Short mmCIF file of C-alpha atoms in Angstrom, two decimals:
data_model
loop_
_atom_site.label_atom_id
_atom_site.label_comp_id
_atom_site.label_asym_id
_atom_site.label_seq_id
_atom_site.Cartn_x
_atom_site.Cartn_y
_atom_site.Cartn_z
CA MET A 1 19.46 62.41 8.93
CA THR A 2 15.86 61.99 10.03
CA VAL A 3 13.76 59.44 8.18
CA ALA A 4 10.13 59.11 9.23
CA THR A 5 8.59 55.71 9.94
CA PRO A 6 6.12 55.09 7.09
CA GLU A 7 2.44 54.89 7.89
CA ASP A 8 2.06 51.26 6.80
CA PRO A 9 5.45 49.53 7.03
CA SER A 10 3.79 46.16 6.41
CA ALA A 11 3.12 47.20 2.80
CA LEU A 12 6.76 47.97 1.98
CA SER A 13 8.78 45.69 -0.25
CA PRO A 14 12.03 44.37 1.25
CA GLU A 15 13.95 46.73 -1.04
CA GLN A 16 11.91 49.75 0.07
CA ALA A 17 12.33 48.86 3.74
CA ARG A 18 16.08 48.35 3.38
CA GLY A 19 16.32 51.69 1.60
CA LEU A 20 14.75 53.51 4.57
CA PHE A 21 17.17 51.86 6.99
CA ARG A 22 20.10 52.67 4.73
CA GLU A 23 18.95 56.30 4.81
CA GLY A 24 19.04 56.32 8.59
CA LEU A 25 15.79 54.94 10.03
CA SER A 26 16.41 52.79 13.10
CA VAL A 27 13.32 50.99 14.43
CA PRO A 28 12.28 47.41 15.28
CA THR A 29 11.07 45.56 12.19
CA SER A 30 8.22 43.53 13.66
CA GLY A 31 5.24 44.04 11.38
CA TRP A 32 7.32 45.32 8.47
CA SER A 33 7.13 43.99 4.90
CA GLY A 34 4.30 41.52 5.44
CA GLY A 35 4.91 38.15 3.82
CA TRP A 36 8.67 38.63 3.56
CA THR A 37 11.04 36.66 5.76
CA GLN A 38 13.00 38.49 8.42
CA ALA A 39 16.32 37.19 9.67
CA ASN A 40 18.75 37.52 12.55
CA LEU A 41 22.30 38.45 11.58
CA LEU A 42 25.54 37.18 13.04
CA ALA A 43 28.82 37.86 11.24
CA VAL A 44 32.09 36.37 12.49
CA PRO A 45 35.59 35.96 11.06
CA ARG A 46 36.02 32.88 8.85
CA GLU A 47 38.13 31.16 11.51
CA HIS A 48 35.13 31.15 13.87
CA ALA A 49 32.51 30.34 11.24
CA TYR A 50 32.64 26.58 11.78
CA ASP A 51 31.82 27.00 15.46
CA VAL A 52 28.83 29.18 14.63
CA LEU A 53 27.54 26.83 11.94
CA LEU A 54 27.98 23.80 14.20
CA PHE A 55 26.34 25.66 17.11
CA ALA A 56 23.39 26.30 14.80
CA GLN A 57 23.26 22.66 13.70
CA ARG A 58 23.24 21.55 17.33
CA ASN A 59 20.61 24.10 18.39
CA PRO A 60 18.24 24.12 15.44
CA ARG A 61 15.19 25.41 17.33
CA SER A 62 16.90 28.68 18.20
CA CYS A 63 19.31 28.89 15.26
CA PRO A 64 17.61 27.83 12.01
CA VAL A 65 20.17 28.89 9.37
CA LEU A 66 18.55 30.44 6.29
CA ASP A 67 21.75 31.38 4.48
CA VAL A 68 25.51 31.81 4.92
CA THR A 69 27.64 34.22 2.89
CA GLU A 70 31.07 33.71 1.41
CA PRO A 71 33.79 35.51 3.42
CA GLY A 72 33.66 39.27 2.87
CA GLU A 73 30.46 39.20 0.81
CA VAL A 74 27.88 41.83 1.79
CA ARG A 75 24.89 40.22 0.11
CA SER A 76 23.50 36.72 0.20
CA ALA A 77 21.32 34.55 -1.99
CA ILE A 78 18.28 35.72 0.00
CA PHE A 79 19.37 39.28 0.83
CA GLY A 80 19.81 41.54 -2.17
CA GLY A 81 20.76 44.59 -0.09
CA ASP A 82 24.02 45.45 1.64
CA LEU A 83 24.37 43.62 4.95
CA ARG A 84 26.56 46.47 6.31
CA THR A 85 23.96 49.23 5.92
CA ASP A 86 20.49 47.79 5.25
CA LEU A 87 19.47 46.66 8.73
CA PRO A 88 18.00 49.29 11.08
CA GLY A 89 20.60 48.63 13.78
CA TYR A 90 23.70 46.60 14.62
CA ARG A 91 25.66 45.50 17.63
CA VAL A 92 29.42 45.27 17.31
CA TYR A 93 31.01 42.84 19.78
CA VAL A 94 34.65 43.00 20.82
CA ASP A 95 35.69 40.14 23.10
CA GLY A 96 32.00 39.40 23.64
CA GLU A 97 31.18 42.92 24.85
CA PRO A 98 28.55 44.79 22.84
CA ALA A 99 30.98 47.65 22.24
CA ASP A 100 28.66 49.74 20.19
CA GLU A 101 25.11 49.83 18.83
CA VAL A 102 25.26 51.52 15.46
CA ARG A 103 23.20 52.18 12.34
CA ASP A 104 25.91 51.14 9.89
CA VAL A 105 28.89 48.79 10.11
CA ARG A 106 30.86 49.72 7.00
CA GLU A 107 33.66 51.15 9.17
CA VAL A 108 34.23 47.90 11.06
CA TRP A 109 33.40 45.36 8.32
CA ARG A 110 36.24 42.97 7.51
CA GLU A 111 37.12 40.99 4.42
CA ASP A 112 37.14 37.72 6.39
CA LEU A 113 33.62 38.06 7.83
CA VAL A 114 31.11 35.29 7.19
CA ALA A 115 27.49 36.36 7.75
CA PHE A 116 24.83 33.98 9.04
CA LEU A 117 21.17 34.77 8.39
CA ILE A 118 19.07 32.97 10.96
CA GLY A 119 15.28 32.56 10.96
CA CYS A 120 13.21 34.98 13.03
CA SER A 121 9.85 34.48 14.65
CA PHE A 122 8.60 37.79 13.19
CA THR A 123 8.12 35.65 10.08
CA PHE A 124 5.13 33.81 11.53
CA GLU A 125 3.49 36.86 13.09
CA ALA A 126 1.59 37.64 9.89
CA ALA A 127 0.23 34.08 9.97
CA LEU A 128 -0.80 34.54 13.62
CA LEU A 129 -2.64 37.77 12.78
CA GLU A 130 -4.33 36.07 9.85
CA ALA A 131 -5.53 33.32 12.21
CA GLY A 132 -7.03 35.98 14.47
CA VAL A 133 -4.31 35.79 17.13
CA ALA A 134 -3.32 39.33 18.10
CA VAL A 135 0.37 40.07 18.62
CA ARG A 136 0.69 42.42 21.59
CA HIS A 137 4.04 44.03 20.79
CA VAL A 138 2.90 44.78 17.22
CA GLU A 139 -0.26 46.44 18.60
CA ALA A 140 1.88 48.38 21.08
CA GLY A 141 4.38 49.41 18.41
CA SER A 142 7.18 48.15 20.64
CA ASN A 143 9.92 45.55 20.33
CA VAL A 144 9.19 41.90 21.22
CA PRO A 145 10.35 40.98 24.76
CA MET A 146 13.24 38.48 24.82
CA TYR A 147 14.68 36.64 27.82
CA ARG A 148 17.77 34.63 28.62
CA THR A 149 16.64 31.27 30.05
CA ASP A 150 18.37 28.87 32.43
CA ARG A 151 18.61 26.28 29.65
CA ALA A 152 22.09 25.84 28.22
CA CYS A 153 22.50 25.40 24.48
CA ARG A 154 24.51 22.43 23.26
CA PRO A 155 28.03 23.90 22.89
CA ALA A 156 30.09 23.82 19.68
CA GLY A 157 33.83 24.45 19.72
CA GLY A 158 34.37 27.71 21.59
CA LEU A 159 30.70 28.72 21.59
CA SER A 160 28.29 28.11 24.44
CA GLY A 161 25.54 30.07 26.11
CA PRO A 162 21.95 30.15 27.26
CA LEU A 163 18.86 29.63 25.15
CA VAL A 164 17.10 32.96 24.52
CA VAL A 165 13.32 33.05 23.99
CA SER A 166 10.82 35.59 22.72
CA MET A 167 7.46 35.89 24.48
CA ARG A 168 3.97 36.65 23.20
CA PRO A 169 0.93 36.62 25.51
CA VAL A 170 -2.03 34.76 23.99
CA PRO A 171 -5.60 34.38 25.32
CA ALA A 172 -6.02 30.88 26.79
CA GLU A 173 -8.65 29.94 24.23
CA GLN A 174 -6.26 30.81 21.37
CA VAL A 175 -3.16 28.97 22.63
CA ALA A 176 -3.95 25.93 20.49
CA ASP A 177 -4.35 28.17 17.42
CA ALA A 178 -1.02 29.85 18.10
CA VAL A 179 0.72 26.48 18.46
CA ARG A 180 -0.92 25.08 15.34
CA VAL A 181 -0.08 28.08 13.18
CA THR A 182 3.54 28.50 14.27
CA SER A 183 4.36 24.78 14.18
CA ARG A 184 3.97 25.03 10.42
CA TYR A 185 7.05 27.27 10.31
CA PRO A 186 9.88 25.07 11.64
CA ALA A 187 12.53 27.07 9.75
CA VAL A 188 11.65 30.17 11.75
CA HIS A 189 11.55 28.63 15.26
CA GLY A 190 8.30 26.70 14.79
CA ALA A 191 6.00 25.95 17.73
CA PRO A 192 6.50 27.51 21.17
CA LEU A 193 8.94 25.51 23.24
CA HIS A 194 7.19 26.49 26.43
CA VAL A 195 3.66 27.51 27.34
CA GLY A 196 2.92 29.16 30.66
CA ASP A 197 4.97 29.62 33.81
CA PRO A 198 8.08 31.73 33.05
CA ALA A 199 9.80 30.37 36.17
CA ALA A 200 10.09 26.98 34.45
CA LEU A 201 12.56 28.63 32.08
CA GLY A 202 14.32 30.47 34.89
CA ILE A 203 12.72 33.79 33.95
CA ALA A 204 12.13 35.72 37.18
CA ASP A 205 10.29 38.77 35.89
CA LEU A 206 8.41 39.06 32.60
CA GLY A 207 8.44 42.82 33.12
CA ALA A 208 12.22 42.95 32.80
CA PRO A 209 13.23 41.37 29.46
CA ASP A 210 16.93 40.97 28.69
CA PHE A 211 16.34 42.35 25.18
CA GLY A 212 13.46 44.32 23.66
CA ASP A 213 10.55 45.87 25.54
CA PRO A 214 8.15 44.48 28.15
CA VAL A 215 4.53 43.92 27.10
CA GLU A 216 1.36 43.65 29.16
CA VAL A 217 0.11 40.12 29.97
CA ARG A 218 -3.63 40.49 30.61
CA ASP A 219 -5.97 38.40 32.72
CA GLY A 220 -6.86 35.20 30.89
CA GLU A 221 -3.72 35.32 28.79
CA VAL A 222 -0.92 32.75 28.80
CA PRO A 223 2.69 33.67 28.00
CA LEU A 224 4.01 31.63 25.06
CA PHE A 225 7.76 31.30 24.60
CA TRP A 226 9.50 30.66 21.29
CA ALA A 227 13.18 29.90 20.71
CA CYS A 228 14.82 33.15 19.59
CA GLY A 229 17.50 33.95 17.02
CA VAL A 230 19.24 36.25 19.49
CA THR A 231 20.53 33.02 21.06
CA PRO A 232 23.79 33.04 19.03
CA GLN A 233 24.44 36.61 20.15
CA ALA A 234 23.94 35.53 23.77
CA ALA A 235 26.53 32.81 23.05
CA VAL A 236 28.90 35.48 21.72
CA MET A 237 28.42 37.44 24.96
CA ALA A 238 28.98 34.31 27.06
CA SER A 239 31.91 32.89 25.06
CA ARG A 240 33.70 36.11 24.14
CA PRO A 241 35.17 35.49 20.69
CA PRO A 242 37.41 38.42 19.63
CA PHE A 243 35.02 39.96 17.08
CA ALA A 244 31.44 39.63 15.90
CA ILE A 245 28.66 41.75 14.44
CA GLY A 246 24.97 41.10 15.11
CA HIS A 247 21.73 42.86 14.37
CA ALA A 248 20.37 45.02 17.20
CA PRO A 249 17.71 42.85 18.88
CA GLY A 250 14.37 43.28 17.10
CA MET A 251 15.99 45.14 14.19
CA MET A 252 16.17 42.40 11.62
CA ALA A 253 17.41 41.80 8.10
CA ILE A 254 14.38 41.92 5.82
CA THR A 255 15.14 39.33 3.14
CA ASP A 256 13.91 38.61 -0.36
CA ALA A 257 12.58 35.19 0.71
CA ARG A 258 8.84 34.75 1.13
CA ASP A 259 7.39 33.59 4.43
CA SER A 260 5.61 30.90 2.46
CA ASP A 261 9.02 29.43 1.50
CA HIS A 262 9.28 28.26 5.12
CA LEU A 263 5.79 26.87 5.41
CA ILE A 264 5.35 23.13 5.66
CA PRO A 265 2.20 21.49 4.38
CA MET B 1 35.55 -14.40 10.14
CA THR B 2 32.16 -15.39 8.71
CA VAL B 3 29.09 -13.93 10.37
CA ALA B 4 25.74 -15.06 9.00
CA THR B 5 23.01 -12.55 8.13
CA PRO B 6 20.29 -13.02 10.77
CA GLU B 7 16.91 -14.30 9.66
CA ASP B 8 15.02 -11.15 10.65
CA PRO B 9 17.44 -8.21 10.66
CA SER B 10 14.51 -5.79 11.08
CA ALA B 11 14.04 -7.07 14.64
CA LEU B 12 17.60 -6.31 15.77
CA SER B 13 18.35 -3.44 18.10
CA PRO B 14 20.92 -0.92 16.81
CA GLU B 15 23.42 -2.31 19.31
CA GLN B 16 22.86 -5.90 18.12
CA ALA B 17 23.17 -4.87 14.46
CA ARG B 18 26.36 -2.89 15.10
CA GLY B 19 27.79 -5.89 16.97
CA LEU B 20 27.32 -8.14 13.92
CA PHE B 21 29.05 -5.63 11.65
CA ARG B 22 31.87 -5.21 14.16
CA GLU B 23 32.30 -9.00 14.07
CA GLY B 24 32.70 -8.93 10.30
CA LEU B 25 29.28 -8.98 8.60
CA SER B 26 29.23 -6.72 5.53
CA VAL B 27 25.78 -6.29 3.92
CA PRO B 28 23.47 -3.42 2.92
CA THR B 29 21.37 -2.25 5.87
CA SER B 30 18.07 -1.52 4.13
CA GLY B 31 15.35 -3.20 6.20
CA TRP B 32 17.57 -3.57 9.28
CA SER B 33 16.58 -2.48 12.80
CA GLY B 34 13.04 -1.36 12.00
CA GLY B 35 12.10 1.95 13.57
CA TRP B 36 15.73 3.03 14.15
CA THR B 37 17.25 5.80 12.10
CA GLN B 38 19.99 4.94 9.63
CA ALA B 39 22.61 7.50 8.62
CA ASN B 40 25.18 8.20 5.95
CA LEU B 41 28.73 8.77 7.22
CA LEU B 42 31.29 11.25 5.98
CA ALA B 43 34.40 11.93 8.04
CA VAL B 44 36.89 14.62 7.01
CA PRO B 45 39.81 16.39 8.70
CA ARG B 46 38.78 19.34 10.89
CA GLU B 47 40.22 21.81 8.37
CA HIS B 48 37.68 20.66 5.79
CA ALA B 49 34.76 20.29 8.19
CA TYR B 50 33.39 23.79 7.59
CA ASP B 51 33.11 23.14 3.85
CA VAL B 52 31.20 19.91 4.50
CA LEU B 53 28.86 21.51 7.04
CA LEU B 54 28.22 24.49 4.76
CA PHE B 55 27.71 22.17 1.78
CA ALA B 56 25.09 20.36 3.86
CA GLN B 57 23.42 23.63 4.87
CA ARG B 58 23.24 24.69 1.23
CA ASN B 59 21.96 21.32 0.01
CA PRO B 60 19.55 20.30 2.76
CA ARG B 61 17.44 17.94 0.66
CA SER B 62 20.38 15.62 -0.01
CA CYS B 63 22.44 16.36 3.13
CA PRO B 64 20.21 16.60 6.22
CA VAL B 65 22.76 16.62 9.06
CA LEU B 66 21.66 14.52 12.03
CA ASP B 67 24.82 14.92 14.10
CA VAL B 68 28.45 16.05 13.97
CA THR B 69 31.21 14.66 16.20
CA GLU B 70 34.02 16.50 17.94
CA PRO B 71 37.38 15.97 16.17
CA GLY B 72 38.73 12.46 16.79
CA GLU B 73 35.62 11.23 18.62
CA VAL B 74 34.39 7.80 17.48
CA ARG B 75 30.89 8.04 18.88
CA SER B 76 28.22 10.69 18.61
CA ALA B 77 25.19 11.76 20.58
CA ILE B 78 23.04 9.51 18.38
CA PHE B 79 25.53 6.68 17.72
CA GLY B 80 26.61 4.76 20.79
CA GLY B 81 28.87 2.37 18.88
CA ASP B 82 32.32 2.91 17.40
CA LEU B 83 32.17 4.79 14.09
CA ARG B 84 35.41 3.08 12.97
CA THR B 85 34.12 -0.50 13.21
CA ASP B 86 30.33 -0.58 13.57
CA LEU B 87 29.22 0.06 10.00
CA PRO B 88 29.12 -2.89 7.60
CA GLY B 89 31.44 -1.21 5.10
CA TYR B 90 33.51 1.91 4.46
CA ARG B 91 35.10 3.76 1.59
CA VAL B 92 38.40 5.47 2.19
CA TYR B 93 39.08 8.36 -0.21
CA VAL B 94 42.55 9.69 -0.96
CA ASP B 95 42.52 12.78 -3.20
CA GLY B 96 38.90 11.96 -4.03
CA GLU B 97 39.67 8.43 -5.24
CA PRO B 98 37.86 5.63 -3.40
CA ALA B 99 41.17 3.99 -2.57
CA ASP B 100 39.74 1.10 -0.65
CA GLU B 101 36.42 -0.43 0.41
CA VAL B 102 36.97 -1.96 3.83
CA ARG B 103 35.12 -3.41 6.80
CA ASP B 104 36.98 -1.40 9.43
CA VAL B 105 38.78 1.95 9.40
CA ARG B 106 40.71 1.84 12.68
CA GLU B 107 44.02 1.69 10.76
CA VAL B 108 43.37 4.90 8.85
CA TRP B 109 41.38 6.87 11.46
CA ARG B 110 42.94 10.20 12.43
CA GLU B 111 42.69 12.33 15.53
CA ASP B 112 41.56 15.35 13.52
CA LEU B 113 38.60 13.63 11.82
CA VAL B 114 35.14 15.14 12.21
CA ALA B 115 32.32 12.71 11.39
CA PHE B 116 29.04 13.83 9.85
CA LEU B 117 25.97 11.63 10.22
CA ILE B 118 23.52 12.47 7.46
CA GLY B 119 19.91 11.34 7.18
CA CYS B 120 19.16 8.31 4.99
CA SER B 121 15.99 7.43 3.09
CA PHE B 122 16.06 3.89 4.52
CA THR B 123 14.52 5.62 7.54
CA PHE B 124 11.17 6.13 5.84
CA GLU B 125 11.01 2.70 4.21
CA ALA B 126 9.34 1.17 7.27
CA ALA B 127 6.69 3.89 7.01
CA LEU B 128 6.22 3.10 3.30
CA LEU B 129 5.76 -0.60 4.07
CA GLU B 130 3.31 0.24 6.82
CA ALA B 131 1.31 2.32 4.33
CA GLY B 132 1.18 -0.69 2.01
CA VAL B 133 3.80 0.60 -0.42
CA ALA B 134 6.20 -2.24 -1.26
CA VAL B 135 9.91 -1.43 -1.48
CA ARG B 136 11.38 -3.40 -4.37
CA HIS B 137 15.02 -3.55 -3.27
CA VAL B 138 13.99 -4.75 0.20
CA GLU B 139 11.90 -7.51 -1.38
CA ALA B 140 14.82 -8.40 -3.64
CA GLY B 141 17.28 -8.37 -0.77
CA SER B 142 19.53 -6.07 -2.78
CA ASN B 143 20.96 -2.58 -2.33
CA VAL B 144 18.90 0.48 -3.34
CA PRO B 145 19.86 1.83 -6.79
CA MET B 146 21.51 5.27 -6.69
CA TYR B 147 22.32 7.58 -9.60
CA ARG B 148 24.38 10.68 -10.21
CA THR B 149 22.12 13.32 -11.80
CA ASP B 150 22.94 16.24 -14.08
CA ARG B 151 21.88 18.66 -11.33
CA ALA B 152 24.76 20.46 -9.63
CA CYS B 153 24.68 20.97 -5.88
CA ARG B 154 25.20 24.50 -4.57
CA PRO B 155 29.00 24.55 -3.88
CA ALA B 156 30.58 25.41 -0.53
CA GLY B 157 34.25 26.33 -0.27
CA GLY B 158 36.20 23.60 -2.05
CA LEU B 159 33.25 21.19 -2.30
CA SER B 160 31.04 20.82 -5.35
CA GLY B 161 29.46 17.94 -7.19
CA PRO B 162 26.30 16.44 -8.62
CA LEU B 163 23.10 15.65 -6.77
CA VAL B 164 22.79 11.89 -6.20
CA VAL B 165 19.33 10.28 -5.97
CA SER B 166 17.97 6.93 -4.85
CA MET B 167 15.16 5.32 -6.85
CA ARG B 168 12.18 3.21 -5.82
CA PRO B 169 9.57 2.04 -8.37
CA VAL B 170 6.00 2.53 -7.12
CA PRO B 171 2.70 1.48 -8.75
CA ALA B 172 1.02 4.53 -10.31
CA GLU B 173 -1.95 4.29 -7.97
CA GLN B 174 0.34 4.43 -4.92
CA VAL B 175 2.54 7.37 -5.97
CA ALA B 176 0.43 9.81 -3.97
CA ASP B 177 0.73 7.57 -0.89
CA ALA B 178 4.50 7.36 -1.27
CA VAL B 179 4.75 11.15 -1.59
CA ARG B 180 2.46 11.75 1.37
CA VAL B 181 4.25 9.29 3.66
CA THR B 182 7.80 10.38 2.86
CA SER B 183 7.05 14.10 2.95
CA ARG B 184 6.50 13.68 6.67
CA TYR B 185 10.22 12.87 7.07
CA PRO B 186 12.01 16.04 5.91
CA ALA B 187 15.09 15.25 8.05
CA VAL B 188 15.68 12.08 6.03
CA HIS B 189 15.25 13.50 2.50
CA GLY B 190 11.47 13.94 2.68
CA ALA B 191 9.31 13.75 -0.43
CA PRO B 192 10.66 12.57 -3.79
CA LEU B 193 12.25 15.41 -5.72
CA HIS B 194 11.30 13.86 -9.01
CA VAL B 195 8.54 11.51 -10.17
CA GLY B 196 8.80 9.74 -13.50
CA ASP B 197 11.11 10.19 -16.47
CA PRO B 198 14.73 9.49 -15.45
CA ALA B 199 16.00 11.47 -18.44
CA ALA B 200 14.76 14.67 -16.78
CA LEU B 201 17.50 14.11 -14.18
CA GLY B 202 20.07 13.18 -16.80
CA ILE B 203 19.86 9.48 -15.93
CA ALA B 204 20.36 7.53 -19.15
CA ASP B 205 19.79 3.97 -17.95
CA LEU B 206 17.93 2.91 -14.80
CA GLY B 207 19.52 -0.51 -15.24
CA ALA B 208 22.99 0.88 -14.61
CA PRO B 209 23.01 2.68 -11.26
CA ASP B 210 26.18 4.54 -10.21
CA PHE B 211 25.92 3.00 -6.72
CA GLY B 212 23.96 0.01 -5.39
CA ASP B 213 22.08 -2.57 -7.46
CA PRO B 214 19.52 -2.22 -10.28
CA VAL B 215 15.91 -3.19 -9.52
CA GLU B 216 13.07 -4.17 -11.82
CA VAL B 217 10.58 -1.44 -12.82
CA ARG B 218 7.38 -3.26 -13.73
CA ASP B 219 4.56 -2.25 -16.07
CA GLY B 220 2.32 0.28 -14.38
CA GLU B 221 5.06 1.41 -12.01
CA VAL B 222 6.58 4.88 -11.87
CA PRO B 223 10.19 5.48 -10.77
CA LEU B 224 10.34 7.83 -7.79
CA PHE B 225 13.60 9.65 -7.04
CA TRP B 226 14.67 10.89 -3.63
CA ALA B 227 17.70 13.05 -2.77
CA CYS B 228 20.40 10.72 -1.45
CA GLY B 229 22.96 11.03 1.32
CA VAL B 230 25.67 9.65 -0.96
CA THR B 231 25.67 13.16 -2.49
CA PRO B 232 28.49 14.43 -0.21
CA GLN B 233 30.61 11.42 -1.20
CA ALA B 234 29.99 12.26 -4.87
CA ALA B 235 31.21 15.78 -4.00
CA VAL B 236 34.35 14.28 -2.44
CA MET B 237 34.95 12.33 -5.67
CA ALA B 238 34.35 15.46 -7.78
CA SER B 239 36.30 17.91 -5.59
CA ARG B 240 39.16 15.66 -4.48
CA PRO B 241 39.98 16.79 -0.93
CA PRO B 242 43.12 15.00 0.36
CA PHE B 243 41.37 12.59 2.74
CA ALA B 244 37.87 11.41 3.64
CA ILE B 245 36.08 8.34 4.92
CA GLY B 246 32.51 7.46 3.94
CA HIS B 247 30.20 4.52 4.46
CA ALA B 248 30.05 2.05 1.59
CA PRO B 249 26.87 2.98 -0.33
CA GLY B 250 23.85 1.24 1.19
CA MET B 251 25.84 0.14 4.25
CA MET B 252 24.71 2.69 6.79
CA ALA B 253 25.34 3.70 10.37
CA ILE B 254 22.42 2.33 12.41
CA THR B 255 21.87 4.98 15.07
CA ASP B 256 20.17 5.09 18.47
CA ALA B 257 17.68 7.70 17.22
CA ARG B 258 14.12 6.59 16.49
CA ASP B 259 12.58 7.14 13.08
CA SER B 260 9.74 8.86 14.85
CA ASP B 261 12.18 11.54 16.04
CA HIS B 262 12.24 12.78 12.44
CA LEU B 263 8.51 12.66 11.84
CA ILE B 264 6.63 15.91 11.47
CA PRO B 265 2.97 16.15 12.45
#
């Protein structure tokens, strides 16, 4: 089925956006449903749920937990849709290998799965735009670039792996604005954890992201790096639990929570 | 063994304070080790740890998790002492009944216990004092009054129970200051969740706290209520898991983390 990308996806309600994905649309969600919180998804069997929740507690910058479902449930307190069909794309992991990237996970869903919804930096992009800070990958209509770093997360039980970051280039004179605006959203990764030289994070080539698409970094711009909710999926890849389902990077769960719910005064 | 309360407990380092408790001193820790973070303790068998961690995630105002130990470990990343001996008092729960209040839990410690250190409002009391807001129970040298409310926490697995609050009376003209100061410490309960009439929380008599000691509320003062880290222990009492160890109310774990670690800008 072919579903066209709407002209102004930022104006869609979460329910409308989820409906388009359920009908078959598969695109990154950056810029969609302005003002509504987007979330990373990781679903694991109940027996591995403690490790994921503890990993999140120990790595709060990259894994701010917004909600956790009861085993087998397909909706959550902040996600009125169906977690198996209402994201634009999924990755199914078997023994840590991304076996399949699919539009729908009803076939592989299990009754013992616990789903974690984890804050996403797309949430603060509307606030950046409002403050006059352009977001390159939104302008380009591409996915945000994400990189594995050389920083290890604090392990939890069987889960360990590298910190993953997203990158947005910002003109030098707006770096302070970008820090100020995003630091008010600690539940969705907050302030950048690194400003400037990618090598300091062990990133060799900004042009070759591990997830998402590369973006241009122009003269006079500084790359800003935020902790990224793909981090738990990188831990799944590194630690190889038997089964897990994640969102496809950049293709988030659009929730019924407002961005302003995560704003601190 | 009799160990005297030192003249100025606020000047003690966490290590010094823990040493006195280990030697037998058993007193509330409000006002101790100024600038160092105090924490509530709840230790449960590994098989119940997920419920506790999820309960905390779902009730972040009352249960801000500062650290979680590996099963059987007696120290944590933020607590260099021995969790079995270095708090001034403990409650041992069997089937949800506080079977025993003791100074030391080495006899009943188990290899499968996971300890949760949960933020405590004593942490922001130094900041209140610095802002010129007196803290009545510190002046009185008594324990903070704590009350079960008629508000139910969001349950998690087998754990459910009422929200517990601590109360501090504040002169009407300083209520705004108290709110402003404490809201900067979201990891240790943050701003009051209720200002004024205790009946609105289902508290019938301020003079009869469920935990701790009553304090005087003077003319012109308003009672301020903060979410309290005794909440998970109230859930243990309500939900009756087979075994748990908590701190004795008001007798906290004095950690090696600084209060300023929990301060937001």
